[in-house]
């Protein structure tokens, strides 16, 4: 496994695959060719840094169908679509599914290289964001259920006394939970904490009292 970005070329045209590999290597990019989606999946390169260059019409699963299933398959690489038979509805479908670009064949080398540069940059940003989210998720999972309840309410804009009323606690107890929670989340300010909650996708919980009856001594 390499940390250098790889352009994965999936196209059933042998001469085009070979030409694209030469093009990418001429600008210092690693490229790997595949004749079909099945060949790509079998190679096990599903989560390498880089991007996918997908022909729309492929043997077996089509490029469009594969693009739509990337998230379900756990593949996070951005995709660039290419076709010799493209039309407007097809390109709209690809872009709605998150394609970086849709290139009709024949395309200019520079147009392809520009699209690949954008895709690789997007992949780099996504991976950085995902690492941050994974780290925050680990911190959030270290909280007790009560601390999570305090965190989500505080991030929803509830004052300590309102949180205390929501959870049937004293205000001083809420302050203690809040201080401990802030330390565990490594949040220096409320603004930091709110940003973390947004990254984690935490909902406004202030009407949700689930779990209160199931609290054990560890949660109090």
Coordinates of N, CA and C in Angstrom, one line a residue:
X1 N 0.9 -1.2 0.0 CA 0.0 0.0 0.0 C 0.9 1.2 0.0
X2 N 0.5 2.2 -0.8 CA 1.3 3.4 -0.9 C 0.4 4.6 -0.5
X3 N 1.1 5.7 0.0 CA 0.4 6.9 0.4 C 0.4 7.9 -0.8
X4 N 1.1 7.6 -1.9 CA 1.1 8.4 -3.0 C -0.2 8.2 -3.8
X5 N -0.8 9.3 -4.4 CA -2.1 9.1 -5.1 C -1.9 8.3 -6.3
X6 N -2.9 7.5 -6.5 CA -3.0 6.6 -7.7 C -4.2 6.9 -8.5
X7 N -4.0 6.9 -9.8 CA -5.2 7.1 -10.7 C -5.6 5.6 -11.2
X8 N -6.8 5.2 -10.8 CA -7.2 3.9 -11.2 C -8.1 4.0 -12.4
X9 N -7.6 3.5 -13.5 CA -8.3 3.6 -14.8 C -9.1 2.3 -15.1
X10 N -10.4 2.5 -15.2 CA -11.2 1.3 -15.5 C -11.9 1.6 -16.9
X11 N -11.4 0.8 -17.9 CA -11.9 1.0 -19.3 C -11.6 -0.3 -20.0
X12 N -12.5 -0.7 -20.9 CA -12.3 -2.0 -21.6 C -11.5 -1.8 -22.9
X13 N -11.1 -0.6 -23.2 CA -10.3 -0.3 -24.4 C -8.8 -0.4 -24.0
X14 N -8.2 -1.5 -24.5 CA -6.8 -1.7 -24.1 C -5.9 -0.6 -24.5
X15 N -6.0 -0.2 -25.7 CA -5.1 0.9 -26.2 C -5.3 2.2 -25.5
X16 N -6.5 2.5 -25.1 CA -6.7 3.7 -24.3 C -6.1 3.6 -22.9
X17 N -6.3 2.4 -22.3 CA -5.7 2.2 -21.0 C -4.2 2.4 -21.0
X18 N -3.6 1.8 -22.0 CA -2.1 1.9 -22.1 C -1.7 3.4 -22.3
X19 N -2.5 4.1 -23.2 CA -2.1 5.5 -23.5 C -2.3 6.4 -22.2
X20 N -3.3 6.1 -21.4 CA -3.6 6.9 -20.2 C -2.5 6.6 -19.2
X21 N -2.1 5.4 -19.0 CA -1.1 5.0 -18.1 C 0.2 5.8 -18.4
X22 N 0.6 5.8 -19.7 CA 1.8 6.6 -20.2 C 1.6 8.1 -19.9
X23 N 0.4 8.6 -20.1 CA 0.2 10.0 -19.9 C 0.4 10.4 -18.4
X24 N -0.2 9.6 -17.6 CA -0.1 9.9 -16.1 C 1.3 9.8 -15.6
X25 N 2.0 8.7 -16.1 CA 3.3 8.5 -15.6 C 4.3 9.6 -16.1
X26 N 3.9 10.2 -17.3 CA 4.8 11.2 -17.8 C 4.7 12.5 -17.0
X27 N 3.7 12.6 -16.1 CA 3.6 13.8 -15.2 C 3.8 13.4 -13.8
X28 N 4.4 12.2 -13.6 CA 4.8 11.7 -12.3 C 3.6 11.1 -11.4
X29 N 2.5 10.7 -12.0 CA 1.4 10.1 -11.3 C 1.4 8.6 -11.6
X30 N 1.2 7.9 -10.5 CA 1.1 6.4 -10.6 C -0.3 6.1 -11.2
X31 N -0.4 5.2 -12.1 CA -1.6 4.8 -12.7 C -1.7 3.3 -12.8
X32 N -2.9 2.8 -12.5 CA -3.2 1.3 -12.6 C -4.4 1.1 -13.5
X33 N -4.3 0.2 -14.5 CA -5.4 0.0 -15.4 C -6.1 -1.3 -15.1
X34 N -7.4 -1.3 -15.3 CA -8.3 -2.4 -15.1 C -9.3 -2.5 -16.3
X35 N -9.6 -3.7 -16.7 CA -10.6 -3.9 -17.8 C -12.0 -3.8 -17.4
X36 N -12.3 -4.0 -16.1 CA -13.7 -3.9 -15.6 C -13.7 -3.6 -14.1
X37 N -14.9 -3.3 -13.7 CA -15.1 -3.0 -12.2 C -14.7 -4.2 -11.4
X38 N -15.1 -5.4 -11.9 CA -14.8 -6.6 -11.2 C -13.3 -6.8 -11.0
X39 N -12.5 -6.4 -12.0 CA -11.0 -6.5 -12.0 C -10.5 -5.5 -10.9
X40 N -11.1 -4.3 -10.9 CA -10.6 -3.4 -9.9 C -10.9 -3.9 -8.5
X41 N -12.1 -4.4 -8.2 CA -12.5 -4.8 -6.9 C -11.6 -6.0 -6.5
X42 N -11.3 -6.9 -7.5 CA -10.5 -8.1 -7.2 C -9.1 -7.7 -6.8
X43 N -8.6 -6.6 -7.3 CA -7.2 -6.1 -7.0 C -7.1 -5.6 -5.6
X44 N -8.2 -5.3 -5.0 CA -8.2 -4.9 -3.6 C -7.6 -3.5 -3.3
X45 N -7.7 -2.6 -4.3 CA -7.2 -1.2 -4.1 C -8.3 -0.3 -3.8
X46 N -9.2 -0.7 -3.0 CA -10.5 0.1 -2.8 C -10.3 1.4 -2.0
X47 N -9.3 1.5 -1.2 CA -9.2 2.7 -0.4 C -7.8 3.3 -0.4
X48 N -7.2 3.3 -1.6 CA -5.9 3.9 -1.8 C -6.2 5.4 -2.0
X49 N -5.2 6.3 -1.6 CA -5.4 7.7 -2.0 C -5.4 7.9 -3.5
X50 N -6.1 8.8 -4.0 CA -6.2 9.0 -5.5 C -7.6 9.2 -6.0
X51 N -7.8 8.7 -7.2 CA -9.1 8.8 -7.8 C -9.4 7.7 -8.8
X52 N -10.6 7.6 -9.2 CA -11.1 6.7 -10.2 C -11.3 7.4 -11.5
X53 N -10.9 6.8 -12.6 CA -11.2 7.2 -14.0 C -12.0 6.2 -14.6
X54 N -13.3 6.4 -14.7 CA -14.3 5.4 -15.1 C -14.9 5.6 -16.5
X55 N -14.9 4.6 -17.3 CA -15.7 4.6 -18.5 C -17.1 4.3 -18.2
X56 N -18.0 5.0 -18.8 CA -19.5 4.8 -18.5 C -19.9 3.4 -18.9
X57 N -19.5 2.9 -20.1 CA -19.9 1.6 -20.6 C -18.8 0.6 -20.4
X58 N -19.1 -0.4 -19.5 CA -18.1 -1.4 -19.2 C -18.7 -2.8 -19.2
X59 N -17.9 -3.8 -19.4 CA -18.5 -5.1 -19.3 C -18.9 -5.4 -17.9
X60 N -20.0 -6.1 -17.7 CA -20.5 -6.3 -16.3 C -21.1 -5.1 -15.8
X61 N -20.7 -4.7 -14.6 CA -21.3 -3.4 -14.0 C -20.8 -2.2 -14.8
X62 N -21.8 -1.3 -15.1 CA -21.4 -0.1 -15.8 C -20.7 0.9 -14.9
X63 N -20.0 1.8 -15.6 CA -19.3 2.8 -14.8 C -20.3 3.7 -14.0
X64 N -21.4 4.0 -14.5 CA -22.4 4.8 -13.8 C -23.0 4.1 -12.6
X65 N -23.3 2.8 -12.8 CA -23.8 2.0 -11.7 C -22.8 1.9 -10.6
X66 N -21.5 1.7 -11.0 CA -20.4 1.5 -10.0 C -20.3 2.9 -9.2
X67 N -20.3 4.0 -9.9 CA -20.2 5.3 -9.3 C -21.3 5.5 -8.2
X68 N -22.5 5.1 -8.5 CA -23.6 5.2 -7.6 C -23.4 4.4 -6.4
X69 N -22.6 3.3 -6.5 CA -22.5 2.3 -5.4 C -21.2 2.5 -4.6
X70 N -20.4 3.5 -4.9 CA -19.1 3.7 -4.3 C -19.2 3.8 -2.8
X71 N -20.2 4.6 -2.3 CA -20.3 4.8 -0.9 C -20.7 3.6 -0.2
X72 N -21.7 2.8 -0.8 CA -22.1 1.6 -0.2 C -21.0 0.5 -0.1
X73 N -20.1 0.6 -1.1 CA -19.0 -0.3 -1.1 C -17.8 0.1 -0.3
X74 N -17.9 1.3 0.4 CA -16.9 1.8 1.2 C -15.7 2.4 0.5
X75 N -15.9 2.8 -0.8 CA -14.9 3.4 -1.6 C -15.0 4.9 -1.6
X76 N -14.0 5.6 -1.1 CA -14.1 7.0 -0.8 C -13.5 7.8 -1.9
X77 N -12.8 7.2 -2.9 CA -12.1 7.9 -3.9 C -13.1 8.7 -4.8
X78 N -12.8 9.9 -5.2 CA -13.6 10.6 -6.2 C -13.5 10.0 -7.5
X79 N -14.6 10.1 -8.4 CA -14.6 9.5 -9.7 C -14.7 10.6 -10.8
X80 N -14.0 10.3 -11.9 CA -14.1 11.1 -13.1 C -14.7 10.1 -14.1
X81 N -15.8 10.6 -14.8 CA -16.4 9.7 -15.8 C -16.0 10.1 -17.2
X82 N -15.9 9.1 -18.1 CA -15.5 9.4 -19.5 C -16.4 8.4 -20.3
X83 N -16.7 8.9 -21.5 CA -17.5 8.1 -22.4 C -17.4 8.6 -23.9
X84 N -17.6 7.7 -24.8 CA -17.7 8.1 -26.2 C -19.1 8.2 -26.6
X85 N -20.0 8.0 -25.7 CA -21.5 8.0 -26.1 C -22.3 8.9 -25.1
X86 N -21.6 9.8 -24.5 CA -22.3 10.6 -23.5 C -23.4 11.5 -24.0
X87 N -24.3 11.7 -23.2 CA -25.4 12.7 -23.5 C -25.6 13.5 -22.2
X88 N -26.5 14.5 -22.4 CA -26.7 15.4 -21.2 C -27.3 14.7 -20.0
X89 N -28.4 13.9 -20.2 CA -29.0 13.2 -19.0 C -27.9 12.3 -18.3
X90 N -27.1 11.7 -19.1 CA -26.1 10.8 -18.5 C -25.1 11.6 -17.7
X91 N -24.6 12.7 -18.2 CA -23.7 13.6 -17.5 C -24.3 14.2 -16.2
X92 N -25.6 14.6 -16.3 CA -26.3 15.1 -15.2 C -26.3 14.1 -14.1
X93 N -26.7 12.8 -14.5 CA -26.8 11.7 -13.5 C -25.4 11.5 -12.8
X94 N -24.3 11.5 -13.6 CA -23.0 11.3 -13.0 C -22.6 12.4 -12.0
X95 N -22.9 13.7 -12.4 CA -22.5 14.8 -11.6 C -23.4 14.8 -10.3
X96 N -24.7 14.5 -10.4 CA -25.5 14.4 -9.2 C -25.0 13.3 -8.2
X97 N -24.4 12.3 -8.8 CA -23.8 11.2 -7.9 C -22.5 11.5 -7.4
X98 N -22.0 12.7 -7.7 CA -20.7 13.2 -7.1 C -19.5 13.1 -8.0
X99 N -19.7 12.9 -9.3 CA -18.5 12.8 -10.2 C -17.8 14.2 -10.2
X100 N -16.5 14.1 -10.3 CA -15.7 15.4 -10.3 C -15.9 16.0 -11.7
X101 N -15.9 15.2 -12.8 CA -16.1 15.7 -14.1 C -16.7 14.6 -15.0
X102 N -17.2 15.0 -16.2 CA -17.7 14.0 -17.1 C -17.1 14.4 -18.5
X103 N -16.2 13.6 -19.0 CA -15.4 13.9 -20.1 C -15.8 13.1 -21.3
X104 N -16.3 13.7 -22.4 CA -16.6 13.0 -23.6 C -15.3 12.6 -24.4
X105 N -15.3 11.4 -24.9 CA -14.1 11.1 -25.8 C -14.3 11.6 -27.2
X106 N -13.3 12.0 -27.9 CA -11.9 12.1 -27.4 C -11.8 13.4 -26.6
X107 N -11.0 13.4 -25.5 CA -10.8 14.6 -24.7 C -9.3 15.0 -24.8
X108 N -9.1 16.3 -24.5 CA -7.7 16.8 -24.5 C -7.0 16.3 -23.3
X109 N -5.7 16.0 -23.4 CA -4.9 15.5 -22.3 C -5.0 16.5 -21.1
X110 N -4.9 17.8 -21.4 CA -4.8 18.8 -20.4 C -6.1 18.8 -19.6
X111 N -7.3 18.6 -20.3 CA -8.6 18.6 -19.6 C -8.6 17.4 -18.6
X112 N -8.1 16.3 -19.1 CA -8.1 15.1 -18.2 C -7.2 15.4 -17.0
X113 N -6.0 15.9 -17.3 CA -5.0 16.1 -16.2 C -5.6 17.1 -15.2
X114 N -6.3 18.2 -15.7 CA -6.9 19.1 -14.8 C -7.9 18.5 -13.9
X115 N -8.8 17.6 -14.5 CA -9.8 16.9 -13.7 C -9.2 16.0 -12.7
X116 N -8.1 15.3 -13.0 CA -7.5 14.4 -12.1 C -6.9 15.2 -10.9
X117 N -6.3 16.3 -11.2 CA -5.7 17.2 -10.2 C -6.8 17.6 -9.2
X118 N -7.9 18.0 -9.7 CA -9.0 18.4 -8.8 C -9.5 17.2 -8.0
X119 N -9.6 16.0 -8.6 CA -10.1 14.8 -7.9 C -9.1 14.4 -6.8
X120 N -7.8 14.5 -7.1 CA -6.8 14.1 -6.1 C -6.8 15.1 -4.9
X121 N -7.0 16.4 -5.2 CA -7.1 17.4 -4.1 C -8.3 17.2 -3.3
X122 N -9.5 16.8 -3.9 CA -10.7 16.6 -3.2 C -10.5 15.3 -2.3
X123 N -9.8 14.3 -2.8 CA -9.6 13.1 -2.1 C -8.7 13.4 -0.8
X124 N -7.7 14.2 -1.0 CA -6.9 14.6 0.1 C -7.6 15.3 1.2
X125 N -8.5 16.3 0.8 CA -9.3 17.0 1.8 C -10.3 16.1 2.5
X126 N -10.9 15.2 1.7 CA -11.9 14.2 2.3 C -11.2 13.3 3.3
X127 N -10.0 12.9 3.0 CA -9.3 12.0 3.9 C -8.9 12.7 5.2
X128 N -8.5 14.0 5.1 CA -8.2 14.8 6.2 C -9.4 14.9 7.1
X129 N -10.5 15.3 6.5 CA -11.8 15.4 7.2 C -12.2 14.1 7.9
X130 N -12.1 13.0 7.2 CA -12.5 11.7 7.8 C -11.6 11.4 8.9
X131 N -10.3 11.7 8.9 CA -9.4 11.4 10.0 C -9.8 12.2 11.2
X132 N -10.2 13.5 11.0 CA -10.6 14.3 12.1 C -11.9 13.8 12.7
X133 N -12.8 13.4 11.8 CA -14.1 12.8 12.3 C -13.9 11.6 13.1
X134 N -13.0 10.7 12.6 CA -12.7 9.4 13.4 C -12.1 9.7 14.7
X135 N -11.2 10.7 14.8 CA -10.6 11.1 16.1 C -11.7 11.7 17.0
X136 N -12.5 12.5 16.5 CA -13.6 13.1 17.4 C -14.6 12.0 17.8
X137 N -14.9 11.1 16.9 CA -15.8 10.0 17.3 C -15.2 9.2 18.5
X138 N -13.9 8.9 18.4 CA -13.3 8.2 19.5 C -13.4 9.0 20.8
X139 N -13.2 10.3 20.8 CA -13.3 11.1 22.0 C -14.8 11.1 22.5
X140 N -15.7 11.2 21.5 CA -17.1 11.2 21.9 C -17.5 9.9 22.6
X141 N -17.0 8.8 22.1 CA -17.3 7.5 22.6 C -16.7 7.3 24.0
X142 N -15.8 8.1 24.4 CA -15.2 8.0 25.8 C -16.1 8.7 26.8
X143 N -17.1 9.5 26.3 CA -18.0 10.2 27.3 C -19.0 9.2 27.8
X144 N -19.4 9.5 29.1 CA -20.5 8.7 29.6 C -21.8 9.1 28.9
X145 N -22.9 8.4 29.1 CA -24.1 8.8 28.5 C -24.6 10.1 29.0
X146 N -24.4 10.4 30.3 CA -24.8 11.7 30.9 C -24.0 12.8 30.3
X147 N -22.7 12.6 30.1 CA -21.9 13.7 29.5 C -22.3 13.9 28.1
X148 N -22.7 12.9 27.4 CA -23.2 13.1 26.0 C -24.5 13.9 26.0
X149 N -25.3 13.6 27.0 CA -26.6 14.4 27.0 C -26.3 15.9 27.3
X150 N -25.3 16.1 28.2 CA -25.0 17.5 28.5 C -24.3 18.2 27.3
X151 N -23.5 17.4 26.6 CA -22.8 18.0 25.4 C -23.8 18.4 24.4
X152 N -24.7 17.5 24.0 CA -25.6 17.8 22.9 C -26.5 19.0 23.3
X153 N -26.9 19.1 24.5 CA -27.8 20.2 24.9 C -27.0 21.5 25.0
X154 N -25.8 21.5 25.5 CA -25.0 22.7 25.5 C -24.8 23.2 24.1
X155 N -24.5 22.2 23.2 CA -24.2 22.6 21.8 C -25.5 23.1 21.1
X156 N -26.7 22.7 21.6 CA -27.9 23.2 21.0 C -28.3 24.6 21.6
X157 N -27.4 25.1 22.4 CA -27.6 26.5 22.9 C -28.3 26.6 24.3
X158 N -28.5 25.4 25.0 CA -29.1 25.4 26.3 C -28.2 25.9 27.3
X159 N -28.7 26.8 28.2 CA -27.9 27.2 29.4 C -27.8 26.1 30.4
X160 N -26.8 26.3 31.3 CA -26.6 25.3 32.4 C -27.9 25.0 33.1
X161 N -28.6 26.1 33.5 CA -29.8 25.9 34.3 C -30.9 25.2 33.5
X162 N -30.9 25.4 32.2 CA -31.9 24.7 31.3 C -31.5 23.3 31.2
X163 N -30.2 23.0 31.0 CA -29.8 21.6 30.9 C -30.1 20.9 32.2
X164 N -29.9 21.5 33.3 CA -30.2 20.9 34.6 C -31.7 20.6 34.7
X165 N -32.6 21.5 34.2 CA -34.0 21.2 34.3 C -34.4 20.1 33.3
X166 N -33.7 20.0 32.1 CA -34.0 19.0 31.2 C -33.7 17.6 31.8
X167 N -32.6 17.5 32.5 CA -32.1 16.2 33.0 C -32.4 16.0 34.5
X168 N -33.1 16.9 35.1 CA -33.5 16.7 36.5 C -32.2 16.6 37.4
X169 N -31.3 17.5 37.1 CA -30.0 17.6 37.9 C -29.9 19.0 38.5
X170 N -29.0 19.1 39.5 CA -28.6 20.4 40.0 C -27.7 21.1 39.0
X171 N -27.7 22.4 39.0 CA -26.9 23.2 38.1 C -25.4 22.9 38.4
X172 N -25.0 22.7 39.6 CA -23.6 22.5 39.9 C -23.2 21.1 39.3
X173 N -24.1 20.1 39.3 CA -23.8 18.8 38.7 C -23.6 18.9 37.2
X174 N -24.4 19.8 36.6 CA -24.3 20.0 35.2 C -23.0 20.6 34.9
X175 N -22.5 21.6 35.7 CA -21.3 22.3 35.5 C -20.1 21.3 35.6
X176 N -20.2 20.3 36.5 CA -19.2 19.3 36.7 C -19.1 18.4 35.5
X177 N -20.3 17.9 35.0 CA -20.3 17.1 33.8 C -19.8 17.9 32.6
X178 N -20.2 19.1 32.6 CA -19.7 20.0 31.4 C -18.2 20.1 31.4
X179 N -17.6 20.4 32.6 CA -16.2 20.5 32.6 C -15.4 19.3 32.3
X180 N -15.9 18.1 32.8 CA -15.3 16.8 32.5 C -15.4 16.5 31.0
X181 N -16.6 16.8 30.4 CA -16.9 16.5 29.0 C -16.0 17.4 28.1
X182 N -15.8 18.7 28.5 CA -15.0 19.5 27.7 C -13.5 19.0 27.7
X183 N -13.0 18.6 28.8 CA -11.7 18.0 28.9 C -11.5 16.8 28.0
X184 N -12.5 15.9 28.1 CA -12.4 14.6 27.4 C -12.5 14.9 25.9
X185 N -13.3 15.9 25.4 CA -13.4 16.2 24.0 C -12.2 17.1 23.6
X186 N -11.4 17.6 24.5 CA -10.3 18.5 24.2 C -10.7 19.8 23.6
X187 N -11.9 20.2 24.0 CA -12.4 21.5 23.5 C -12.1 22.6 24.4
X188 N -11.4 23.7 23.9 CA -11.0 24.8 24.7 C -12.1 25.8 24.9
X189 N -13.0 25.9 24.0 CA -14.1 26.9 24.0 C -15.4 26.2 23.6
X190 N -16.5 26.9 23.9 CA -17.8 26.4 23.4 C -17.9 26.3 21.9
X191 N -17.3 27.3 21.3 CA -17.2 27.3 19.8 C -16.6 26.1 19.3
X192 N -15.5 25.6 19.9 CA -14.8 24.4 19.5 C -15.7 23.2 19.6
X193 N -16.5 23.2 20.7 CA -17.4 22.1 21.0 C -18.5 22.0 20.0
X194 N -19.0 23.2 19.7 CA -20.1 23.2 18.7 C -19.6 22.7 17.3
X195 N -18.4 23.1 16.9 CA -17.9 22.7 15.7 C -17.7 21.2 15.7
X196 N -17.3 20.6 16.8 CA -17.1 19.2 16.9 C -18.5 18.5 16.8
X197 N -19.5 19.0 17.4 CA -20.8 18.4 17.3 C -21.3 18.4 15.9
X198 N -21.0 19.5 15.2 CA -21.4 19.6 13.8 C -20.7 18.5 12.9
X199 N -19.4 18.4 13.1 CA -18.7 17.3 12.4 C -19.2 16.0 12.7
X200 N -19.5 15.7 13.9 CA -20.1 14.4 14.3 C -21.5 14.2 13.9
X201 N -22.2 15.3 13.5 CA -23.6 15.2 13.0 C -24.5 15.0 14.2
X202 N -24.2 15.5 15.4 CA -25.1 15.4 16.5 C -26.3 16.2 16.3
X203 N -27.5 15.6 16.6 CA -28.8 16.3 16.5 C -29.1 17.1 17.7
X204 N -30.0 18.1 17.5 CA -30.5 18.8 18.7 C -31.3 17.9 19.6
X205 N -30.8 17.5 20.7 CA -31.3 16.4 21.5 C -32.3 16.9 22.6
X206 N -32.6 18.2 22.6 CA -33.1 18.7 23.9 C -34.5 18.2 24.2
X207 N -35.1 17.5 23.2 CA -36.4 16.9 23.5 C -36.2 15.4 23.7
X208 N -35.0 14.9 23.6 CA -34.7 13.4 23.7 C -34.2 13.1 25.1
X209 N -35.0 12.4 25.9 CA -34.5 12.0 27.2 C -34.2 10.5 27.2
X210 N -34.0 9.9 26.0 CA -33.7 8.5 26.0 C -32.5 8.1 26.8
X211 N -32.6 7.0 27.5 CA -31.4 6.5 28.2 C -31.4 7.0 29.7
X212 N -32.2 7.9 30.1 CA -32.2 8.4 31.4 C -32.6 7.3 32.4
X213 N -33.5 6.5 32.1 CA -34.0 5.4 33.0 C -32.9 4.3 33.0
X214 N -32.0 4.2 32.0 CA -31.1 3.1 32.0 C -29.7 3.5 32.5
X215 N -29.6 4.7 33.1 CA -28.3 5.1 33.6 C -27.8 4.2 34.7
X216 N -26.6 3.8 34.7 CA -26.0 3.1 35.9 C -25.0 4.0 36.6
X217 N -24.3 3.4 37.6 CA -23.5 4.2 38.4 C -22.3 4.9 37.6
X218 N -21.9 4.2 36.5 CA -20.8 4.8 35.7 C -21.3 6.1 35.0
X219 N -22.6 6.2 34.8 CA -23.1 7.4 34.0 C -23.4 8.6 34.9
X220 N -23.4 8.4 36.2 CA -23.8 9.5 37.1 C -22.7 10.3 37.6

